[in-house]
Amino acid sequence: MIHLLIVGVLVVISTLGIGLLLTGGWILPQQASQQAITVDWLFDLHFWFIAFFVSLICVIILYSLIVFRRKKGEKGDGVYMEGNQRLEIAWTIIPIGIVLWMAVIGGQTLADVERRDPDAITVDVVAAQWSWRFEYEVTTAEGVATKVVSDTLVLPRNQQVLLRLHSQDVIHSFFVPEFRVKQDILPGGEKYVRELRVTPNTNGNFSLMCAEICGQGHTTMVAQVQVVDGSEFESWLNEQAAECNLSDTECGQRWAQTFGCLGCHTTDGTTVIAPTWLGLFGHNVELADGSTVVADTNYLRTSIIDPNAQIVAGFNPGVMPQNFDEILSAEQIDQIVAFIESLSN
Ligand code: CUA
């Protein structure tokens, strides 16, 4: 009886120690969404179960090893026991009960995380090798419906956002660790669009990371996420909805950033995935077929619209998205070319 009491006390102490250590808030990243609160609650509950069962098993084993070891002068084996029906029934029924209960609260948590808010705003997320693009439907002050495209995911705080996830090429995955929720993104058009709901509850800057190996540039497939006050979000959106009224070069730089060009093409002379843009314009380019062309306006425009037409020596065809003539307007393409040209001056 005294052994049982000591083991009981040790199990309680060990459970508290391990449990407090695991749920101390240092394992998981910052919590920045409504969904994260629910997810972390379930996580902590599991940690407590783990702490208890690890303690129960380890304390009993260690206690037996030490206290009931064969001492000096003792001979023979321990008492032989065969079966214990009550114990066996108990250790079958109790875990089954716990597992079923966990399935129920797991389902409840999932339902809670996926709860739909009819007032949710919608953002279309477009993933491509290897960039992110975010599209917002906006109605301007003049009542004109327009689309805002951004390379940063700006979200209002305390407002549910419905993210509609599109992929242009392969499977990617939307994951902001601080939001906890995550969803694979499938190619194949509207039929395969996946949805994810998140309600950011903390202002700040976070990183959206692709969580599915998607090729050479996977590790660079990161985008900024900014959570701001609702009013700040509205003014940002209206600002973005306005036409680009900068110079051609500056607008071109903005499009190159927004539409992911700079995810692969650098402007500092280094080669990451694709040829650098620094000093490209007006210079000779050696192509994979052995010929040489001058990187003029025409060459650059063709390379944006039909990237496989002229492959630069040392690079692979099929890496660059081939739908930029659908995504970009002719003006935007000209502005990007103007930006590339400016990098050779
Ligand atoms: Cu996209 Cu990894």
GROMACS .gro file of C-alpha atoms and ligand atoms in nm:
model
  347
    1MET     CA    1   0.000   0.000   0.000
    2ILE     CA    2   0.284   0.236   0.089
    3HIS     CA    3   0.443   0.155  -0.252
    4LEU     CA    4   0.122   0.249  -0.430
    5LEU     CA    5   0.109   0.578  -0.243
    6ILE     CA    6   0.471   0.665  -0.324
    7VAL     CA    7   0.425   0.572  -0.692
    8GLY     CA    8   0.106   0.782  -0.703
    9VAL     CA    9   0.279   1.087  -0.559
   10LEU     CA   10   0.577   1.046  -0.794
   11VAL     CA   11   0.345   1.013  -1.097
   12VAL     CA   12   0.165   1.335  -1.000
   13ILE     CA   13   0.492   1.525  -0.951
   14SER     CA   14   0.637   1.394  -1.280
   15THR     CA   15   0.314   1.470  -1.471
   16LEU     CA   16   0.311   1.826  -1.340
   17GLY     CA   17   0.680   1.872  -1.424
   18ILE     CA   18   0.663   1.736  -1.778
   19GLY     CA   19   0.320   1.891  -1.844
   20LEU     CA   20   0.423   2.241  -1.734
   21LEU     CA   21   0.743   2.211  -1.937
   22LEU     CA   22   0.557   2.108  -2.255
   23THR     CA   23   0.276   2.361  -2.226
   24GLY     CA   24   0.502   2.645  -2.114
   25GLY     CA   25   0.454   2.824  -2.445
   26TRP     CA   26   0.812   2.796  -2.568
   27ILE     CA   27   0.758   2.508  -2.812
   28LEU     CA   28   0.506   2.671  -3.045
   29PRO     CA   29   0.558   3.000  -3.230
   30GLN     CA   30   0.359   3.312  -3.143
   31GLN     CA   31  -0.020   3.273  -3.153
   32ALA     CA   32  -0.171   3.521  -3.399
   33SER     CA   33  -0.514   3.397  -3.501
   34GLN     CA   34  -0.847   3.299  -3.351
   35GLN     CA   35  -0.795   2.949  -3.490
   36ALA     CA   36  -0.458   2.925  -3.318
   37ILE     CA   37  -0.624   2.956  -2.976
   38THR     CA   38  -0.840   2.650  -3.045
   39VAL     CA   39  -0.556   2.453  -3.203
   40ASP     CA   40  -0.318   2.528  -2.916
   41TRP     CA   41  -0.581   2.431  -2.658
   42LEU     CA   42  -0.606   2.086  -2.818
   43PHE     CA   43  -0.228   2.069  -2.847
   44ASP     CA   44  -0.185   2.143  -2.477
   45LEU     CA   45  -0.448   1.886  -2.384
   46HIS     CA   46  -0.251   1.623  -2.575
   47PHE     CA   47   0.068   1.737  -2.403
   48TRP     CA   48  -0.097   1.677  -2.065
   49PHE     CA   49  -0.205   1.328  -2.166
   50ILE     CA   50   0.145   1.256  -2.293
   51ALA     CA   51   0.294   1.389  -1.969
   52PHE     CA   52   0.065   1.165  -1.761
   53PHE     CA   53   0.120   0.843  -1.954
   54VAL     CA   54   0.496   0.891  -1.988
   55SER     CA   55   0.508   0.953  -1.612
   56LEU     CA   56   0.286   0.654  -1.530
   57ILE     CA   57   0.499   0.415  -1.735
   58CYS     CA   58   0.841   0.552  -1.646
   59VAL     CA   59   0.776   0.595  -1.273
   60ILE     CA   60   0.642   0.239  -1.235
   61ILE     CA   61   0.934   0.090  -1.430
   62LEU     CA   62   1.203   0.293  -1.254
   63TYR     CA   63   1.043   0.241  -0.911
   64SER     CA   64   1.029  -0.136  -0.967
   65LEU     CA   65   1.384  -0.149  -1.097
   66ILE     CA   66   1.520   0.029  -0.793
   67VAL     CA   67   1.297  -0.071  -0.503
   68PHE     CA   68   1.225  -0.432  -0.600
   69ARG     CA   69   1.573  -0.516  -0.729
   70ARG     CA   70   1.736  -0.836  -0.601
   71LYS     CA   71   1.925  -0.731  -0.295
   72LYS     CA   72   2.245  -0.878  -0.156
   73GLY     CA   73   2.191  -1.228  -0.022
   74GLU     CA   74   1.849  -1.272  -0.187
   75LYS     CA   75   1.800  -1.582  -0.399
   76GLY     CA   76   1.544  -1.711  -0.645
   77ASP     CA   77   1.291  -1.541  -0.873
   78GLY     CA   78   1.010  -1.306  -0.788
   79VAL     CA   79   0.650  -1.415  -0.739
   80TYR     CA   80   0.501  -1.548  -1.060
   81MET     CA   81   0.164  -1.400  -1.156
   82GLU     CA   82  -0.063  -1.532  -1.427
   83GLY     CA   83  -0.324  -1.295  -1.568
   84ASN     CA   84  -0.535  -1.036  -1.393
   85GLN     CA   85  -0.872  -1.008  -1.557
   86ARG     CA   86  -0.979  -0.694  -1.376
   87LEU     CA   87  -0.659  -0.513  -1.470
   88GLU     CA   88  -0.681  -0.629  -1.831
   89ILE     CA   89  -1.039  -0.512  -1.868
   90ALA     CA   90  -0.947  -0.178  -1.711
   91TRP     CA   91  -0.649  -0.117  -1.939
   92THR     CA   92  -0.860  -0.200  -2.242
   93ILE     CA   93  -1.171   0.002  -2.157
   94ILE     CA   94  -0.997   0.316  -2.026
   95PRO     CA   95  -0.773   0.379  -2.331
   96ILE     CA   96  -1.064   0.308  -2.568
   97GLY     CA   97  -1.271   0.561  -2.378
   98ILE     CA   98  -0.991   0.819  -2.393
   99VAL     CA   99  -0.931   0.764  -2.766
  100LEU     CA  100  -1.304   0.797  -2.845
  101TRP     CA  101  -1.330   1.110  -2.634
  102MET     CA  102  -1.028   1.256  -2.812
  103ALA     CA  103  -1.186   1.180  -3.149
  104VAL     CA  104  -1.496   1.372  -3.041
  105ILE     CA  105  -1.307   1.678  -2.917
  106GLY     CA  106  -1.080   1.657  -3.226
  107GLY     CA  107  -1.392   1.678  -3.443
  108GLN     CA  108  -1.529   1.964  -3.237
  109THR     CA  109  -1.201   2.153  -3.265
  110LEU     CA  110  -1.193   2.103  -3.641
  111ALA     CA  111  -1.550   2.230  -3.671
  112ASP     CA  112  -1.453   2.531  -3.461
  113VAL     CA  113  -1.146   2.608  -3.673
  114GLU     CA  114  -1.348   2.580  -3.996
  115ARG     CA  115  -1.644   2.784  -3.869
  116ARG     CA  116  -1.772   3.014  -4.143
  117ASP     CA  117  -1.827   3.380  -4.083
  118PRO     CA  118  -2.074   3.516  -4.342
  119ASP     CA  119  -1.893   3.852  -4.325
  120ALA     CA  120  -1.557   3.701  -4.419
  121ILE     CA  121  -1.357   3.886  -4.683
  122THR     CA  122  -1.221   3.685  -4.973
  123VAL     CA  123  -0.863   3.684  -5.097
  124ASP     CA  124  -0.749   3.475  -5.393
  125VAL     CA  125  -0.405   3.330  -5.331
  126VAL     CA  126  -0.210   3.225  -5.639
  127ALA     CA  127   0.090   3.002  -5.582
  128ALA     CA  128   0.342   2.945  -5.859
  129GLN     CA  129   0.697   2.819  -5.879
  130TRP     CA  130   0.823   3.009  -5.679
  131SER     CA  131   0.620   3.305  -5.577
  132TRP     CA  132   0.295   3.407  -5.412
  133ARG     CA  133   0.040   3.651  -5.545
  134PHE     CA  134  -0.266   3.782  -5.362
  135GLU     CA  135  -0.572   3.915  -5.540
  136TYR     CA  136  -0.844   4.127  -5.378
  137GLU     CA  137  -1.172   4.228  -5.539
  138VAL     CA  138  -1.229   4.597  -5.469
  139THR     CA  139  -1.500   4.845  -5.554
  140THR     CA  140  -1.352   5.192  -5.589
  141ALA     CA  141  -1.514   5.512  -5.461
  142GLU     CA  142  -1.653   5.563  -5.812
  143GLY     CA  143  -1.824   5.225  -5.787
  144VAL     CA  144  -1.596   5.049  -6.032
  145ALA     CA  145  -1.508   4.687  -5.957
  146THR     CA  146  -1.136   4.632  -5.988
  147LYS     CA  147  -0.875   4.384  -5.879
  148VAL     CA  148  -0.584   4.459  -5.651
  149VAL     CA  149  -0.280   4.236  -5.692
  150SER     CA  150  -0.014   4.228  -5.423
  151ASP     CA  151   0.295   4.027  -5.336
  152THR     CA  152   0.229   4.089  -4.967
  153LEU     CA  153  -0.070   3.935  -4.793
  154VAL     CA  154  -0.221   4.226  -4.604
  155LEU     CA  155  -0.504   4.128  -4.370
  156PRO     CA  156  -0.730   4.319  -4.132
  157ARG     CA  157  -0.722   4.217  -3.767
  158ASN     CA  158  -1.024   4.045  -3.607
  159GLN     CA  159  -1.192   3.977  -3.940
  160GLN     CA  160  -1.230   3.631  -4.088
  161VAL     CA  161  -1.057   3.592  -4.423
  162LEU     CA  162  -1.157   3.328  -4.672
  163LEU     CA  163  -0.846   3.235  -4.866
  164ARG     CA  164  -0.916   3.071  -5.200
  165LEU     CA  165  -0.603   2.882  -5.295
  166HIS     CA  166  -0.497   2.841  -5.658
  167SER     CA  167  -0.183   2.686  -5.805
  168GLN     CA  168  -0.047   2.760  -6.150
  169ASP     CA  169   0.174   2.454  -6.171
  170VAL     CA  170   0.243   2.196  -5.898
  171ILE     CA  171   0.123   2.128  -5.544
  172HIS     CA  172   0.218   2.398  -5.296
  173SER     CA  173   0.099   2.449  -4.939
  174PHE     CA  174  -0.018   2.759  -4.754
  175PHE     CA  175   0.130   2.779  -4.405
  176VAL     CA  176   0.172   3.070  -4.168
  177PRO     CA  177   0.299   2.906  -3.848
  178GLU     CA  178   0.157   3.185  -3.627
  179PHE     CA  179  -0.192   3.119  -3.770
  180ARG     CA  180  -0.149   2.740  -3.714
  181VAL     CA  181  -0.383   2.644  -3.999
  182LYS     CA  182  -0.238   2.497  -4.318
  183GLN     CA  183  -0.376   2.382  -4.651
  184ASP     CA  184  -0.232   2.217  -4.961
  185ILE     CA  185  -0.281   2.407  -5.286
  186LEU     CA  186  -0.366   2.204  -5.594
  187PRO     CA  187  -0.325   2.285  -5.964
  188GLY     CA  188  -0.602   2.207  -6.211
  189GLY     CA  189  -0.826   2.512  -6.211
  190GLU     CA  190  -1.144   2.615  -6.032
  191LYS     CA  191  -1.252   2.258  -5.956
  192TYR     CA  192  -0.943   2.207  -5.741
  193VAL     CA  193  -0.945   2.538  -5.559
  194ARG     CA  194  -0.911   2.476  -5.185
  195GLU     CA  195  -1.033   2.711  -4.914
  196LEU     CA  196  -0.883   2.811  -4.585
  197ARG     CA  197  -1.032   3.038  -4.320
  198VAL     CA  198  -0.827   3.239  -4.079
  199THR     CA  199  -0.908   3.521  -3.837
  200PRO     CA  200  -0.586   3.705  -3.751
  201ASN     CA  201  -0.606   3.856  -3.403
  202THR     CA  202  -0.264   4.017  -3.362
  203ASN     CA  203  -0.111   4.302  -3.559
  204GLY     CA  204   0.233   4.229  -3.694
  205ASN     CA  205   0.450   4.089  -3.969
  206PHE     CA  206   0.457   3.719  -4.032
  207SER     CA  207   0.593   3.488  -4.299
  208LEU     CA  208   0.389   3.273  -4.533
  209MET     CA  209   0.594   2.968  -4.618
  210CYS     CA  210   0.529   2.707  -4.881
  211ALA     CA  211   0.504   2.380  -4.689
  212GLU     CA  212   0.520   2.138  -4.979
  213ILE     CA  213   0.841   2.053  -5.164
  214CYS     CA  214   0.768   2.210  -5.503
  215GLY     CA  215   1.103   2.217  -5.683
  216GLN     CA  216   1.433   2.398  -5.696
  217GLY     CA  217   1.309   2.726  -5.549
  218HIS     CA  218   1.085   2.578  -5.276
  219THR     CA  219   1.285   2.721  -4.987
  220THR     CA  220   1.264   3.072  -5.133
  221MET     CA  221   0.886   3.056  -5.169
  222VAL     CA  222   0.816   3.292  -4.884
  223ALA     CA  223   0.584   3.592  -4.871
  224GLN     CA  224   0.528   3.864  -4.615
  225VAL     CA  225   0.202   3.866  -4.421
  226GLN     CA  226   0.095   4.192  -4.258
  227VAL     CA  227  -0.190   4.207  -4.011
  228VAL     CA  228  -0.314   4.562  -3.959
  229ASP     CA  229  -0.615   4.748  -3.816
  230GLY     CA  230  -0.930   4.738  -4.027
  231SER     CA  231  -0.910   5.107  -4.117
  232GLU     CA  232  -0.547   5.077  -4.220
  233PHE     CA  233  -0.641   4.777  -4.435
  234GLU     CA  234  -0.913   4.975  -4.611
  235SER     CA  235  -0.681   5.263  -4.693
  236TRP     CA  236  -0.410   5.024  -4.814
  237LEU     CA  237  -0.662   4.856  -5.043
  238ASN     CA  238  -0.782   5.186  -5.187
  239GLU     CA  239  -0.427   5.301  -5.241
  240GLN     CA  240  -0.346   4.980  -5.428
  241ALA     CA  241  -0.664   5.002  -5.634
  242ALA     CA  242  -0.547   5.331  -5.780
  243GLU     CA  243  -0.360   5.312  -6.110
  244CYS     CA  244   0.017   5.296  -6.090
  245ASN     CA  245   0.100   5.662  -6.137
  246LEU     CA  246   0.474   5.629  -6.105
  247SER     CA  247   0.725   5.629  -6.390
  248ASP     CA  248   0.734   5.330  -6.626
  249THR     CA  249   1.051   5.205  -6.462
  250GLU     CA  250   0.904   5.227  -6.111
  251CYS     CA  251   0.576   5.066  -6.214
  252GLY     CA  252   0.777   4.793  -6.387
  253GLN     CA  253   0.968   4.730  -6.066
  254ARG     CA  254   0.640   4.707  -5.878
  255TRP     CA  255   0.498   4.451  -6.124
  256ALA     CA  256   0.821   4.251  -6.120
  257GLN     CA  257   0.785   4.229  -5.744
  258THR     CA  258   0.409   4.170  -5.739
  259PHE     CA  259   0.403   3.905  -6.008
  260GLY     CA  260   0.694   3.706  -5.868
  261CYS     CA  261   0.959   3.778  -6.136
  262LEU     CA  262   1.207   3.875  -5.867
  263GLY     CA  263   1.162   3.539  -5.697
  264CYS     CA  264   1.390   3.391  -5.963
  265HIS     CA  265   1.555   3.685  -6.144
  266THR     CA  266   1.786   3.894  -5.928
  267THR     CA  267   1.876   4.257  -5.988
  268ASP     CA  268   2.218   4.235  -5.822
  269GLY     CA  269   2.405   4.014  -6.068
  270THR     CA  270   2.373   3.687  -5.877
  271THR     CA  271   2.209   3.382  -6.032
  272VAL     CA  272   1.949   3.211  -5.816
  273ILE     CA  273   1.722   3.020  -6.052
  274ALA     CA  274   1.705   3.232  -6.367
  275PRO     CA  275   1.937   3.477  -6.546
  276THR     CA  276   1.998   3.798  -6.352
  277TRP     CA  277   1.854   4.123  -6.489
  278LEU     CA  278   2.151   4.333  -6.389
  279GLY     CA  279   2.333   4.452  -6.700
  280LEU     CA  280   2.118   4.231  -6.924
  281PHE     CA  281   1.963   4.490  -7.151
  282GLY     CA  282   2.156   4.562  -7.471
  283HIS     CA  283   2.407   4.286  -7.410
  284ASN     CA  284   2.463   3.964  -7.598
  285VAL     CA  285   2.291   3.654  -7.468
  286GLU     CA  286   2.416   3.309  -7.553
  287LEU     CA  287   2.129   3.068  -7.615
  288ALA     CA  288   2.113   2.697  -7.549
  289ASP     CA  289   2.114   2.623  -7.924
  290GLY     CA  290   2.453   2.792  -7.960
  291SER     CA  291   2.329   3.111  -8.122
  292THR     CA  292   2.364   3.458  -7.979
  293VAL     CA  293   2.102   3.732  -7.958
  294VAL     CA  294   2.100   4.087  -7.830
  295ALA     CA  295   1.878   4.142  -7.528
  296ASP     CA  296   1.668   4.421  -7.675
  297THR     CA  297   1.309   4.521  -7.607
  298ASN     CA  298   1.176   4.260  -7.843
  299TYR     CA  299   1.381   3.978  -7.697
  300LEU     CA  300   1.273   4.067  -7.343
  301ARG     CA  301   0.906   4.098  -7.435
  302THR     CA  302   0.915   3.759  -7.609
  303SER     CA  303   1.095   3.604  -7.313
  304ILE     CA  304   0.816   3.718  -7.080
  305ILE     CA  305   0.529   3.602  -7.303
  306ASP     CA  306   0.686   3.287  -7.446
  307PRO     CA  307   0.975   3.193  -7.218
  308ASN     CA  308   1.050   2.865  -7.392
  309ALA     CA  309   1.109   3.027  -7.732
  310GLN     CA  310   1.467   3.126  -7.656
  311ILE     CA  311   1.635   2.944  -7.370
  312VAL     CA  312   1.954   3.095  -7.233
  313ALA     CA  313   2.253   2.860  -7.228
  314GLY     CA  314   2.284   2.690  -6.889
  315PHE     CA  315   1.914   2.721  -6.797
  316ASN     CA  316   1.622   2.482  -6.837
  317PRO     CA  317   1.305   2.532  -7.038
  318GLY     CA  318   0.966   2.501  -6.866
  319VAL     CA  319   1.076   2.660  -6.540
  320MET     CA  320   0.921   3.001  -6.595
  321PRO     CA  321   0.540   3.026  -6.595
  322GLN     CA  322   0.409   3.046  -6.951
  323ASN     CA  323   0.091   3.242  -6.886
  324PHE     CA  324   0.221   3.595  -6.833
  325ASP     CA  325   0.044   3.718  -7.145
  326GLU     CA  326  -0.282   3.629  -6.968
  327ILE     CA  327  -0.184   3.771  -6.631
  328LEU     CA  328  -0.014   4.092  -6.740
  329SER     CA  329  -0.142   4.371  -6.960
  330ALA     CA  330   0.069   4.485  -7.257
  331GLU     CA  331   0.141   4.805  -7.064
  332GLN     CA  332   0.261   4.614  -6.762
  333ILE     CA  333   0.493   4.403  -6.979
  334ASP     CA  334   0.638   4.718  -7.138
  335GLN     CA  335   0.692   4.864  -6.794
  336ILE     CA  336   0.872   4.553  -6.674
  337VAL     CA  337   1.093   4.570  -6.984
  338ALA     CA  338   1.160   4.937  -6.901
  339PHE     CA  339   1.261   4.833  -6.551
  340ILE     CA  340   1.501   4.570  -6.688
  341GLU     CA  341   1.642   4.831  -6.924
  342SER     CA  342   1.702   5.067  -6.632
  343LEU     CA  343   1.923   4.803  -6.470
  344SER     CA  344   2.182   4.839  -6.747
  345ASN     CA  345   2.243   5.210  -6.706
  346CUA    CU1  346   0.577   2.596  -5.335
  346CUA    CU2  347   0.720   2.462  -5.195
   0.00000   0.00000   0.00000
